[in-house]
Short mmCIF file of C-alpha atoms and ligand atoms in Angstrom, two decimals:
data_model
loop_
_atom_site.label_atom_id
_atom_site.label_comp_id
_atom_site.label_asym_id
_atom_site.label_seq_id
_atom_site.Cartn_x
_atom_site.Cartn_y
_atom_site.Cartn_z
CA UNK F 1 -13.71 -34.20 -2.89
CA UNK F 2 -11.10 -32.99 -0.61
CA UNK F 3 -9.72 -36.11 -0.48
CA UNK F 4 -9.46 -36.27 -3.82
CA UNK F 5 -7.71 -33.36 -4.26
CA UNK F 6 -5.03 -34.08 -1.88
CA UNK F 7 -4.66 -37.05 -3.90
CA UNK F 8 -4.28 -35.34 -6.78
CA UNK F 9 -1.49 -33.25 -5.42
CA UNK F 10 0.59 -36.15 -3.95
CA UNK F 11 0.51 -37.69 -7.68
CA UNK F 12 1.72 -34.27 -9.00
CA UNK F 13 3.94 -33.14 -7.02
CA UNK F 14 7.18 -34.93 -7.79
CA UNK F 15 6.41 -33.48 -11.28
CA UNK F 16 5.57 -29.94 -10.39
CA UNK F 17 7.06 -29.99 -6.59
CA UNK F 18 10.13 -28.02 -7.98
CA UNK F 19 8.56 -25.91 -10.70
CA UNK F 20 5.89 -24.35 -7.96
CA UNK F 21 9.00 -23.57 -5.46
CA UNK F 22 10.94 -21.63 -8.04
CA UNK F 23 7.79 -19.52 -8.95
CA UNK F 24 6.97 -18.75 -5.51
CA UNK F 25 9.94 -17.61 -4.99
CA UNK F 26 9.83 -15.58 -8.20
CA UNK F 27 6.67 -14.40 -7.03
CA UNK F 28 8.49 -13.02 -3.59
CA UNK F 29 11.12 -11.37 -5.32
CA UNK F 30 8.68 -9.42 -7.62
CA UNK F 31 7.68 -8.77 -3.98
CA UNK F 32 10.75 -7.39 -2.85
CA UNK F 33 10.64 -5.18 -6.06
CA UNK F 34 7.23 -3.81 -5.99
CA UNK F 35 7.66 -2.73 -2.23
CA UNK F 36 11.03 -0.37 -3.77
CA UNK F 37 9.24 0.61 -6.55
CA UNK F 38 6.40 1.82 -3.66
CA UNK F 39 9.09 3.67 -1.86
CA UNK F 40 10.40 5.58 -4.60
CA UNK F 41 6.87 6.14 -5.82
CA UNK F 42 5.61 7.68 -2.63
CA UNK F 43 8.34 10.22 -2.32
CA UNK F 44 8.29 11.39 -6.17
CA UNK F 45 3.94 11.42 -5.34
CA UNK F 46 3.78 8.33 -8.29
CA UNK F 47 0.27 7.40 -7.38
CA UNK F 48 0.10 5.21 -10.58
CA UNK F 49 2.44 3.58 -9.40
CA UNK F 50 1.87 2.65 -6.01
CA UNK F 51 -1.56 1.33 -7.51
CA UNK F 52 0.26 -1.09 -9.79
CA UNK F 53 2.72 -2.41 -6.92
CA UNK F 54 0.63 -2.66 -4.40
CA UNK F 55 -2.04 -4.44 -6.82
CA UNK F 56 0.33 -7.27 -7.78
CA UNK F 57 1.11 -7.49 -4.33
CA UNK F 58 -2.79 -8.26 -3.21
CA UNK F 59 -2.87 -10.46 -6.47
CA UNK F 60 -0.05 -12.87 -4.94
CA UNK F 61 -1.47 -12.46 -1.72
CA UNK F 62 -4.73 -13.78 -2.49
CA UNK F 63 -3.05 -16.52 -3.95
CA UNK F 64 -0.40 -17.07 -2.01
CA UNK F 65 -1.40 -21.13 0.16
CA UNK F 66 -1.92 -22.36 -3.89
CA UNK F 67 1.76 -22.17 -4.15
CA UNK F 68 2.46 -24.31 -1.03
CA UNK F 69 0.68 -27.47 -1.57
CA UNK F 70 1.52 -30.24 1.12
CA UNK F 71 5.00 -31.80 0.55
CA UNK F 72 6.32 -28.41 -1.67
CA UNK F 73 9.41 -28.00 1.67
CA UNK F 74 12.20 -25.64 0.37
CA UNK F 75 14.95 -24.33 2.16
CA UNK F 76 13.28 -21.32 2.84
CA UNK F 77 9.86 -22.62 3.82
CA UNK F 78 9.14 -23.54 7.69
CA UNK F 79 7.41 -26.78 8.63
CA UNK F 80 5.50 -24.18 10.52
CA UNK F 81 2.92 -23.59 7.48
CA UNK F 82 2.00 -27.30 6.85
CA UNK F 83 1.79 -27.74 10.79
CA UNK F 84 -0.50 -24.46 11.07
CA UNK F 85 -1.75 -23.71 7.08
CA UNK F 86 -4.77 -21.85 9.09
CA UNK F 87 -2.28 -19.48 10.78
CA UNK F 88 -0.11 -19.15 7.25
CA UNK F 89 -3.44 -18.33 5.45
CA UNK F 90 -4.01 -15.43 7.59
CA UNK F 91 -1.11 -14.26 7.22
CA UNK F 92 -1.56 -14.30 3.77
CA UNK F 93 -4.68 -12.75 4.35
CA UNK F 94 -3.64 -9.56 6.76
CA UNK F 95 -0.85 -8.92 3.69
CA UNK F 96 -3.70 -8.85 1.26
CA UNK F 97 -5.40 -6.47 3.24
CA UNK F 98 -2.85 -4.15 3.51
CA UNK F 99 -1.53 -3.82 0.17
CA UNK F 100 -5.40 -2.91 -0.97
CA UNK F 101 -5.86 -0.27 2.13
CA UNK F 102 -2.67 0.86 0.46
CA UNK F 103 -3.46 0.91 -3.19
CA UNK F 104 -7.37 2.37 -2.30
CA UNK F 105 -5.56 5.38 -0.55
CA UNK F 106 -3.64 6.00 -2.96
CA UNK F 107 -6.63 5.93 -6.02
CA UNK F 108 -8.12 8.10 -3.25
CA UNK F 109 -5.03 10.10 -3.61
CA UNK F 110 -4.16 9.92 -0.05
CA UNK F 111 -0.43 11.46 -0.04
CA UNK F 112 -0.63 11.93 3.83
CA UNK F 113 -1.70 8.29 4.52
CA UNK F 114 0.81 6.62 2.21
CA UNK F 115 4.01 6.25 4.25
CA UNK F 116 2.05 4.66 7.12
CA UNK F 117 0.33 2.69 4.61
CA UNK F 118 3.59 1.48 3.69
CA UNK F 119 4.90 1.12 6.92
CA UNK F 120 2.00 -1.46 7.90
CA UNK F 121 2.19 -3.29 4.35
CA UNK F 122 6.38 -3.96 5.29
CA UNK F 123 5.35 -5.75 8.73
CA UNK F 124 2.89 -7.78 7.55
CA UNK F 125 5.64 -9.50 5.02
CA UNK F 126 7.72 -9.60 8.23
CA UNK F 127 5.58 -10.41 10.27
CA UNK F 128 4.44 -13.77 8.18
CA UNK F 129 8.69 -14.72 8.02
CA UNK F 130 8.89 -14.62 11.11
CA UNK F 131 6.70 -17.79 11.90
CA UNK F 132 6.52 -19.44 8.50
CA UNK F 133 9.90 -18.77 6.93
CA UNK F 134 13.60 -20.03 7.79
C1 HEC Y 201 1.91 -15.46 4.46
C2 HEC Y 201 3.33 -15.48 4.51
C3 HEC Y 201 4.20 -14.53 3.75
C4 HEC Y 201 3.93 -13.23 3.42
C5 HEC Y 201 2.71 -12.40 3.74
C6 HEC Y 201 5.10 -12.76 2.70
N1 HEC Y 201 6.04 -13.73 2.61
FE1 HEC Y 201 7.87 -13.57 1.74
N2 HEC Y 201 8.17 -15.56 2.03
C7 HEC Y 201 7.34 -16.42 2.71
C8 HEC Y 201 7.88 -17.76 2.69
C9 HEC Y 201 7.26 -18.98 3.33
C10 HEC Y 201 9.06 -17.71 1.94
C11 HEC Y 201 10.01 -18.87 1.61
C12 HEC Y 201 9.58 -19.53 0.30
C13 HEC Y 201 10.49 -20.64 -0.13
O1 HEC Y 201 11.73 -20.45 -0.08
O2 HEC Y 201 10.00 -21.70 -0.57
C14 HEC Y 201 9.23 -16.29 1.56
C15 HEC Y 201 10.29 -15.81 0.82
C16 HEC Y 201 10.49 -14.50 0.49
C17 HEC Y 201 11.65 -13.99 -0.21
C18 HEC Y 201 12.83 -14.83 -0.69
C19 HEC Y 201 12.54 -15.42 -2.07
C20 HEC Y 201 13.68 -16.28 -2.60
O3 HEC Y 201 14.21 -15.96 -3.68
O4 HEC Y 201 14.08 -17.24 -1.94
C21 HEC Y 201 11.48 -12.63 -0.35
C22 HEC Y 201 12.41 -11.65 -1.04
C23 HEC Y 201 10.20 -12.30 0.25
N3 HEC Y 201 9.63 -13.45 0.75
C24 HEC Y 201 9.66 -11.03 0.28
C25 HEC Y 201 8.38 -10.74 0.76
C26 HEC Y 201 7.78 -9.43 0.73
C27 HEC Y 201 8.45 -8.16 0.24
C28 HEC Y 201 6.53 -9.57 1.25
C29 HEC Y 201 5.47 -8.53 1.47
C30 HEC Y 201 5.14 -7.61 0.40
C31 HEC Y 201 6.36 -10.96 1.61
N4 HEC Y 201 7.50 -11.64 1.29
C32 HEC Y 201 5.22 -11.48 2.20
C33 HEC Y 201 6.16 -16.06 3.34
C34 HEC Y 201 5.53 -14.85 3.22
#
């Protein structure tokens, strides 16, 4: 099956190879949005909207490995995730996690826990380009 699949992906990919680069990076940019539109949000105590942001964020978190299938290489993307996709995964993972510790405190209306919240969320996109992008 998982051979199959690969197989499946190396037949699609000079198709799709391009498309799935520009919406990842689409994806990231919403990114960069949704973490100003948390900023602002905190400081005028928009807890709708730090529940939206912060939900999309999980969202393409969770997703985030579909949209680097083997042979996908950009400018922006390090050999480091194909080399270590277990390490990149988790890193996908710990970003997930903190965007919904985020969003819960703020349904939980957790003002005093937001900005840390925050704080955390930011270094786990960081900490991810670091190692996995150029
Ligand atoms: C698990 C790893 C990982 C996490 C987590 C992650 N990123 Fe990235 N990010 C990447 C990689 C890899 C690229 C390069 C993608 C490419 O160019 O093909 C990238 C690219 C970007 C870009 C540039 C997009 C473009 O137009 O070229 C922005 C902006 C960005 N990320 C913002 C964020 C923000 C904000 C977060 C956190 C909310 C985040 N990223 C979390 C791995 C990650």
């Amino acid at each position: 099956m998982r051979k199959f699949v690969l197989l499946f992906m190396l037949i699609t990919l000079p198709v799709f190879g391009s498309e799935i680069i520009d919406k990842r990076k689409q994806l990231y940019q919403k990114n960069n949005d949704n973490m100003k539109l948390i900023y602002s949000a905190i400081s005028s105590e928009n807890f709708e909207q730090v529940i939206k942001s912060a939900g999309e964020i999980e969202a393409f978190a969770n997703k985030m490995t579909d949209y680097f299938p083997v042979g996908s290489v950009s400018r922006g993307s390090s050999d480091n995730i194909w080399s270590d996709f277990e390490g990149f995964t988790k890193a996908a993972k710990l970003n997930s996690n903190a965007a919904k510790t985020l969003r819960i405190a703020a349904q939980d209306n957790k003002l005093d826990e937001l900005n840390s919240l925050f704080s955390e969320l930011s270094s786990t996109c960081k900490s991810c380009h670091r190692s996995y992008k150029n």
